[in-house]
């Protein structure tokens, strides 16, 4: 279980970032007082537009970043005070994490399994299962530098899942993937959910949220604007589908610099 309690993350802005964000302010409130629980045996989807704060939230959950305010617990362990315990139980996947180009998928899989202290028999068993699931037999012996974007993404996914983590944190799981591969990733996330794992993913793709989510948290401008099952969200917003609900909430909440004004 993941419990996010009043998470606020404020970035200090470099001169370059200020230019990029077209602001004179010295800080950016990327996530603003966000609370959310992701239950075991459920897929929780963070849904929001570009710059909403999804990646920032997941980086805090995965211990890469420290909250400015608030705290997060993963299976009861605080992500700051007990970071290593949290790291032991999670996998964190983002398309910004790159594998070393020089090695083969097979070799890297074994390498990461050993980093996680798995014995070779367990590593081989996991390898067989995951390479089959993601249809990777054809390119498992190729070096990362020889792979297409989608193949690289698959390689990153399986390497991260080597130790069968209890908590799966996935930032934009289908980014860069074709529809066949994307489907296999979404199916695998559902399988993990059905095994009782905690799965939290981010996306800006409504149809993906509709396919995956046991619970959706919509984030706009760093704030959670609504949370619930899809039927609950449609009922609350009196809309017919998630996209309509999103636009309604977007119009109501879209002061993208709102967080900054509050400061
Ligand atoms: N290192 C950083 N320094 C300063 N500002 C940052 C930094 N990282 C992100 N931001 C800003 O924080 C806000 C939230 O960014 P974040 O990457 O969490 O959004 P996102 O919801 O993941 O967006 P996307 O859908 O584009 O991936 C954005 O305005 C972004 O420009
Ligand atoms: Mg992101």
GROMACS .gro file of C-alpha atoms and ligand atoms in nm:
model
  295
    1UNK     CA    1   0.000   0.000   0.000
    2UNK     CA    2   0.115   0.352  -0.077
    3UNK     CA    3  -0.005   0.639   0.142
    4UNK     CA    4   0.071   0.987   0.016
    5UNK     CA    5  -0.004   1.246   0.283
    6UNK     CA    6  -0.015   1.614   0.194
    7UNK     CA    7   0.271   1.585  -0.053
    8UNK     CA    8   0.410   1.919  -0.165
    9UNK     CA    9   0.715   1.941  -0.386
   10UNK     CA   10   0.869   2.277  -0.463
   11UNK     CA   11   1.151   2.299  -0.715
   12UNK     CA   12   1.401   2.583  -0.706
   13UNK     CA   13   1.425   2.716  -1.059
   14UNK     CA   14   1.752   2.765  -1.239
   15UNK     CA   15   1.782   3.059  -1.481
   16UNK     CA   16   1.742   2.812  -1.768
   17UNK     CA   17   1.429   2.657  -1.617
   18UNK     CA   18   1.280   3.003  -1.551
   19UNK     CA   19   1.320   3.080  -1.919
   20UNK     CA   20   1.172   2.744  -2.018
   21UNK     CA   21   0.869   2.794  -1.790
   22UNK     CA   22   0.843   3.163  -1.891
   23UNK     CA   23   0.834   3.282  -1.532
   24UNK     CA   24   1.019   3.527  -1.309
   25UNK     CA   25   0.946   3.324  -0.999
   26UNK     CA   26   1.231   3.147  -0.824
   27UNK     CA   27   1.034   2.836  -0.738
   28UNK     CA   28   0.781   2.605  -0.900
   29UNK     CA   29   0.522   2.425  -0.690
   30UNK     CA   30   0.510   2.102  -0.888
   31UNK     CA   31   0.288   1.910  -0.644
   32UNK     CA   32   0.060   2.089  -0.404
   33UNK     CA   33  -0.078   1.923  -0.089
   34UNK     CA   34  -0.162   1.595  -0.259
   35UNK     CA   35  -0.299   1.303  -0.060
   36UNK     CA   36  -0.377   0.965  -0.208
   37UNK     CA   37  -0.385   0.599  -0.109
   38UNK     CA   38  -0.293   0.326  -0.357
   39UNK     CA   39  -0.426  -0.006  -0.227
   40UNK     CA   40  -0.283  -0.355  -0.268
   41UNK     CA   41  -0.450  -0.549  -0.547
   42UNK     CA   42  -0.548  -0.231  -0.728
   43UNK     CA   43  -0.417  -0.022  -1.014
   44UNK     CA   44  -0.418   0.345  -0.920
   45UNK     CA   45  -0.381   0.582  -1.213
   46UNK     CA   46  -0.251   0.937  -1.188
   47UNK     CA   47  -0.414   1.111  -1.480
   48UNK     CA   48  -0.319   1.462  -1.581
   49UNK     CA   49  -0.191   1.687  -1.858
   50UNK     CA   50   0.175   1.767  -1.930
   51UNK     CA   51   0.337   1.937  -1.635
   52UNK     CA   52   0.061   1.836  -1.390
   53UNK     CA   53   0.304   1.687  -1.140
   54UNK     CA   54   0.265   1.314  -1.211
   55UNK     CA   55   0.634   1.231  -1.255
   56UNK     CA   56   0.725   1.445  -0.957
   57UNK     CA   57   0.476   1.258  -0.741
   58UNK     CA   58   0.606   0.918  -0.852
   59UNK     CA   59   0.968   1.026  -0.799
   60UNK     CA   60   0.880   1.114  -0.441
   61UNK     CA   61   0.705   0.779  -0.391
   62UNK     CA   62   1.007   0.594  -0.525
   63UNK     CA   63   1.250   0.781  -0.291
   64UNK     CA   64   1.429   0.959  -0.576
   65UNK     CA   65   1.309   1.292  -0.439
   66UNK     CA   66   1.238   1.413  -0.087
   67UNK     CA   67   0.905   1.588  -0.025
   68UNK     CA   68   0.921   1.957   0.057
   69UNK     CA   69   0.617   1.905   0.283
   70UNK     CA   70   0.411   1.601   0.372
   71UNK     CA   71   0.522   1.238   0.380
   72UNK     CA   72   0.474   0.911   0.197
   73UNK     CA   73   0.459   0.558   0.332
   74UNK     CA   74   0.509   0.244   0.125
   75UNK     CA   75   0.393  -0.069   0.305
   76UNK     CA   76   0.418   0.129   0.627
   77UNK     CA   77   0.773   0.255   0.565
   78UNK     CA   78   0.848   0.625   0.537
   79UNK     CA   79   1.012   0.710   0.203
   80UNK     CA   80   1.261   0.944   0.372
   81UNK     CA   81   1.333   0.785   0.710
   82UNK     CA   82   1.325   0.425   0.583
   83UNK     CA   83   1.419   0.480   0.222
   84UNK     CA   84   1.613   0.156   0.184
   85UNK     CA   85   1.322  -0.054   0.312
   86UNK     CA   86   1.101   0.120   0.057
   87UNK     CA   87   1.354   0.062  -0.223
   88UNK     CA   88   1.366  -0.308  -0.140
   89UNK     CA   89   0.996  -0.352  -0.214
   90UNK     CA   90   0.946  -0.133  -0.521
   91UNK     CA   91   1.032  -0.107  -0.883
   92UNK     CA   92   1.026   0.232  -1.049
   93UNK     CA   93   1.005   0.261  -1.420
   94UNK     CA   94   1.028   0.576  -1.624
   95UNK     CA   95   1.135   0.614  -1.982
   96UNK     CA   96   1.403   0.853  -1.865
   97UNK     CA   97   1.602   0.569  -1.708
   98UNK     CA   98   1.838   0.424  -1.965
   99UNK     CA   99   2.011   0.088  -1.972
  100UNK     CA  100   2.381   0.066  -2.054
  101UNK     CA  101   2.391   0.048  -2.435
  102UNK     CA  102   2.693  -0.180  -2.441
  103UNK     CA  103   2.533  -0.497  -2.301
  104UNK     CA  104   2.270  -0.748  -2.410
  105UNK     CA  105   1.925  -0.766  -2.256
  106UNK     CA  106   1.996  -1.116  -2.127
  107UNK     CA  107   2.322  -1.010  -1.963
  108UNK     CA  108   2.168  -0.701  -1.801
  109UNK     CA  109   1.877  -0.904  -1.669
  110UNK     CA  110   2.118  -1.141  -1.493
  111UNK     CA  111   2.325  -0.847  -1.370
  112UNK     CA  112   2.026  -0.668  -1.215
  113UNK     CA  113   1.903  -0.995  -1.063
  114UNK     CA  114   2.239  -1.036  -0.890
  115UNK     CA  115   2.228  -0.675  -0.768
  116UNK     CA  116   1.897  -0.769  -0.608
  117UNK     CA  117   2.067  -1.069  -0.445
  118UNK     CA  118   1.869  -1.331  -0.637
  119UNK     CA  119   2.026  -1.672  -0.696
  120UNK     CA  120   2.094  -1.773  -1.055
  121UNK     CA  121   1.816  -2.033  -1.069
  122UNK     CA  122   1.557  -1.772  -0.965
  123UNK     CA  123   1.699  -1.525  -1.216
  124UNK     CA  124   1.672  -1.782  -1.498
  125UNK     CA  125   1.312  -1.865  -1.399
  126UNK     CA  126   1.211  -1.499  -1.397
  127UNK     CA  127   1.397  -1.442  -1.722
  128UNK     CA  128   1.208  -1.720  -1.897
  129UNK     CA  129   0.872  -1.597  -1.770
  130UNK     CA  130   0.927  -1.230  -1.851
  131UNK     CA  131   1.099  -1.279  -2.188
  132UNK     CA  132   0.809  -1.500  -2.295
  133UNK     CA  133   0.544  -1.261  -2.166
  134UNK     CA  134   0.696  -0.969  -2.353
  135UNK     CA  135   0.791  -1.171  -2.659
  136UNK     CA  136   1.159  -1.088  -2.633
  137UNK     CA  137   1.327  -1.411  -2.739
  138UNK     CA  138   1.430  -1.266  -3.076
  139UNK     CA  139   1.632  -0.981  -2.933
  140UNK     CA  140   1.740  -1.095  -2.588
  141UNK     CA  141   2.095  -1.149  -2.714
  142UNK     CA  142   2.121  -0.812  -2.885
  143UNK     CA  143   2.298  -0.518  -2.728
  144UNK     CA  144   2.077  -0.231  -2.609
  145UNK     CA  145   2.231   0.001  -2.871
  146UNK     CA  146   2.096  -0.227  -3.146
  147UNK     CA  147   1.734  -0.209  -3.024
  148UNK     CA  148   1.441   0.006  -3.133
  149UNK     CA  149   1.276   0.244  -2.884
  150UNK     CA  150   1.000  -0.004  -2.807
  151UNK     CA  151   1.244  -0.290  -2.758
  152UNK     CA  152   1.449  -0.073  -2.521
  153UNK     CA  153   1.135   0.009  -2.326
  154UNK     CA  154   1.052  -0.362  -2.299
  155UNK     CA  155   1.407  -0.433  -2.184
  156UNK     CA  156   1.379  -0.166  -1.914
  157UNK     CA  157   1.047  -0.308  -1.801
  158UNK     CA  158   1.165  -0.667  -1.759
  159UNK     CA  159   1.493  -0.567  -1.595
  160UNK     CA  160   1.299  -0.364  -1.340
  161UNK     CA  161   1.065  -0.652  -1.266
  162UNK     CA  162   1.346  -0.902  -1.206
  163UNK     CA  163   1.283  -0.935  -0.831
  164UNK     CA  164   0.902  -0.960  -0.857
  165UNK     CA  165   0.849  -0.637  -0.658
  166UNK     CA  166   0.548  -0.592  -0.430
  167UNK     CA  167   0.496  -0.233  -0.542
  168UNK     CA  168   0.512  -0.137  -0.907
  169UNK     CA  169   0.553   0.232  -0.989
  170UNK     CA  170   0.527   0.306  -1.356
  171UNK     CA  171   0.560   0.651  -1.512
  172UNK     CA  172   0.388   0.652  -1.854
  173UNK     CA  173   0.409   0.274  -1.906
  174UNK     CA  174   0.325   0.272  -2.276
  175UNK     CA  175   0.523   0.573  -2.388
  176UNK     CA  176   0.702   0.493  -2.715
  177UNK     CA  177   0.535   0.154  -2.755
  178UNK     CA  178   0.328   0.029  -3.049
  179UNK     CA  179  -0.025  -0.090  -2.974
  180UNK     CA  180   0.068  -0.457  -2.956
  181UNK     CA  181   0.350  -0.398  -2.709
  182UNK     CA  182   0.145  -0.142  -2.518
  183UNK     CA  183  -0.130  -0.399  -2.477
  184UNK     CA  184   0.113  -0.658  -2.342
  185UNK     CA  185   0.239  -0.408  -2.085
  186UNK     CA  186  -0.112  -0.314  -1.974
  187UNK     CA  187  -0.208  -0.683  -1.952
  188UNK     CA  188   0.097  -0.751  -1.742
  189UNK     CA  189   0.009  -0.467  -1.505
  190UNK     CA  190  -0.336  -0.621  -1.465
  191UNK     CA  191  -0.179  -0.959  -1.393
  192UNK     CA  192   0.035  -0.800  -1.119
  193UNK     CA  193  -0.274  -0.632  -0.978
  194UNK     CA  194  -0.456  -0.967  -0.975
  195UNK     CA  195  -0.166  -1.117  -0.781
  196UNK     CA  196  -0.236  -0.858  -0.511
  197UNK     CA  197   0.046  -0.615  -0.585
  198UNK     CA  198   0.020  -0.242  -0.549
  199UNK     CA  199   0.040  -0.081  -0.890
  200UNK     CA  200   0.055   0.295  -0.944
  201UNK     CA  201   0.095   0.440  -1.292
  202UNK     CA  202   0.080   0.782  -1.453
  203UNK     CA  203  -0.067   0.864  -1.787
  204UNK     CA  204  -0.223   1.144  -1.985
  205UNK     CA  205  -0.404   0.895  -2.208
  206UNK     CA  206  -0.771   0.869  -2.113
  207UNK     CA  207  -0.829   0.531  -2.283
  208UNK     CA  208  -0.536   0.384  -2.093
  209UNK     CA  209  -0.680   0.504  -1.763
  210UNK     CA  210  -1.018   0.356  -1.863
  211UNK     CA  211  -0.861   0.019  -1.940
  212UNK     CA  212  -0.643   0.000  -1.631
  213UNK     CA  213  -0.776   0.194  -1.341
  214UNK     CA  214  -0.939   0.059  -1.030
  215UNK     CA  215  -0.902   0.414  -0.909
  216UNK     CA  216  -0.817   0.739  -1.087
  217UNK     CA  217  -0.667   1.048  -0.929
  218UNK     CA  218  -0.679   1.343  -1.166
  219UNK     CA  219  -0.403   1.594  -1.116
  220UNK     CA  220  -0.410   1.943  -1.260
  221UNK     CA  221  -0.155   2.212  -1.174
  222UNK     CA  222  -0.003   1.996  -0.900
  223UNK     CA  223  -0.333   1.946  -0.720
  224UNK     CA  224  -0.554   1.642  -0.703
  225UNK     CA  225  -0.886   1.766  -0.839
  226UNK     CA  226  -1.083   1.443  -0.807
  227UNK     CA  227  -1.034   1.082  -0.702
  228UNK     CA  228  -1.244   0.769  -0.734
  229UNK     CA  229  -1.346   0.480  -0.953
  230UNK     CA  230  -1.439   0.585  -1.304
  231UNK     CA  231  -1.816   0.548  -1.237
  232UNK     CA  232  -1.773   0.761  -0.923
  233UNK     CA  233  -1.591   1.031  -1.118
  234UNK     CA  234  -1.854   1.033  -1.392
  235UNK     CA  235  -2.131   1.057  -1.132
  236UNK     CA  236  -1.958   1.337  -0.940
  237UNK     CA  237  -1.888   1.540  -1.255
  238UNK     CA  238  -2.213   1.442  -1.429
  239UNK     CA  239  -2.029   1.353  -1.746
  240UNK     CA  240  -2.046   1.062  -1.989
  241UNK     CA  241  -1.681   0.964  -2.009
  242UNK     CA  242  -1.343   1.033  -1.855
  243UNK     CA  243  -1.242   1.280  -2.125
  244UNK     CA  244  -1.553   1.492  -2.063
  245UNK     CA  245  -1.489   1.472  -1.690
  246UNK     CA  246  -1.129   1.579  -1.745
  247UNK     CA  247  -1.225   1.881  -1.957
  248UNK     CA  248  -1.488   1.990  -1.711
  249UNK     CA  249  -1.241   1.974  -1.424
  250UNK     CA  250  -0.970   2.131  -1.639
  251UNK     CA  251  -1.188   2.433  -1.714
  252UNK     CA  252  -1.276   2.466  -1.345
  253UNK     CA  253  -0.920   2.427  -1.220
  254UNK     CA  254  -0.697   2.542  -1.497
  255UNK     CA  255  -0.504   2.824  -1.344
  256UNK     CA  256  -0.177   2.652  -1.422
  257UNK     CA  257   0.014   2.899  -1.206
  258UNK     CA  258  -0.242   2.879  -0.926
  259UNK     CA  259  -0.002   2.697  -0.698
  260UNK     CA  260   0.254   2.973  -0.737
  261UNK     CA  261   0.001   3.245  -0.659
  262UNK     CA  262  -0.084   3.079  -0.332
  263UNK     CA  263   0.274   3.101  -0.214
  264LIG     N1  264   1.383   1.953  -1.186
  264LIG     C1  265   1.290   2.046  -1.203
  264LIG     N2  266   1.315   2.175  -1.176
  264LIG     C2  267   1.221   2.269  -1.189
  264LIG     N3  268   1.094   2.244  -1.231
  264LIG     C3  269   1.062   2.118  -1.259
  264LIG     C4  270   1.158   2.011  -1.248
  264LIG     N4  271   1.097   1.896  -1.284
  264LIG     C5  272   0.971   1.928  -1.317
  264LIG     N5  273   0.949   2.062  -1.302
  264LIG     C6  274   0.825   2.133  -1.326
  264LIG     O1  275   0.727   2.081  -1.235
  264LIG     C7  276   0.601   2.068  -1.299
  264LIG     C8  277   0.556   1.923  -1.289
  264LIG     O2  278   0.641   1.843  -1.370
  264LIG     P1  279   0.622   1.685  -1.386
  264LIG     O3  280   0.735   1.638  -1.467
  264LIG     O4  281   0.601   1.625  -1.252
  264LIG     O5  282   0.485   1.679  -1.467
  264LIG     P2  283   0.414   1.555  -1.541
  264LIG     O6  284   0.273   1.554  -1.493
  264LIG     O7  285   0.494   1.433  -1.521
  264LIG     O8  286   0.417   1.600  -1.693
  264LIG     P3  287   0.435   1.513  -1.830
  264LIG     O9  288   0.299   1.461  -1.865
  264LIG    O10  289   0.480   1.616  -1.928
  264LIG    O11  290   0.536   1.407  -1.804
  264LIG     C9  291   0.620   2.118  -1.441
  264LIG    O12  292   0.580   2.253  -1.446
  264LIG    C10  293   0.769   2.107  -1.464
  264LIG    O13  294   0.814   2.201  -1.557
  265LIG    MG1  295   0.590   1.303  -1.651
   0.00000   0.00000   0.00000
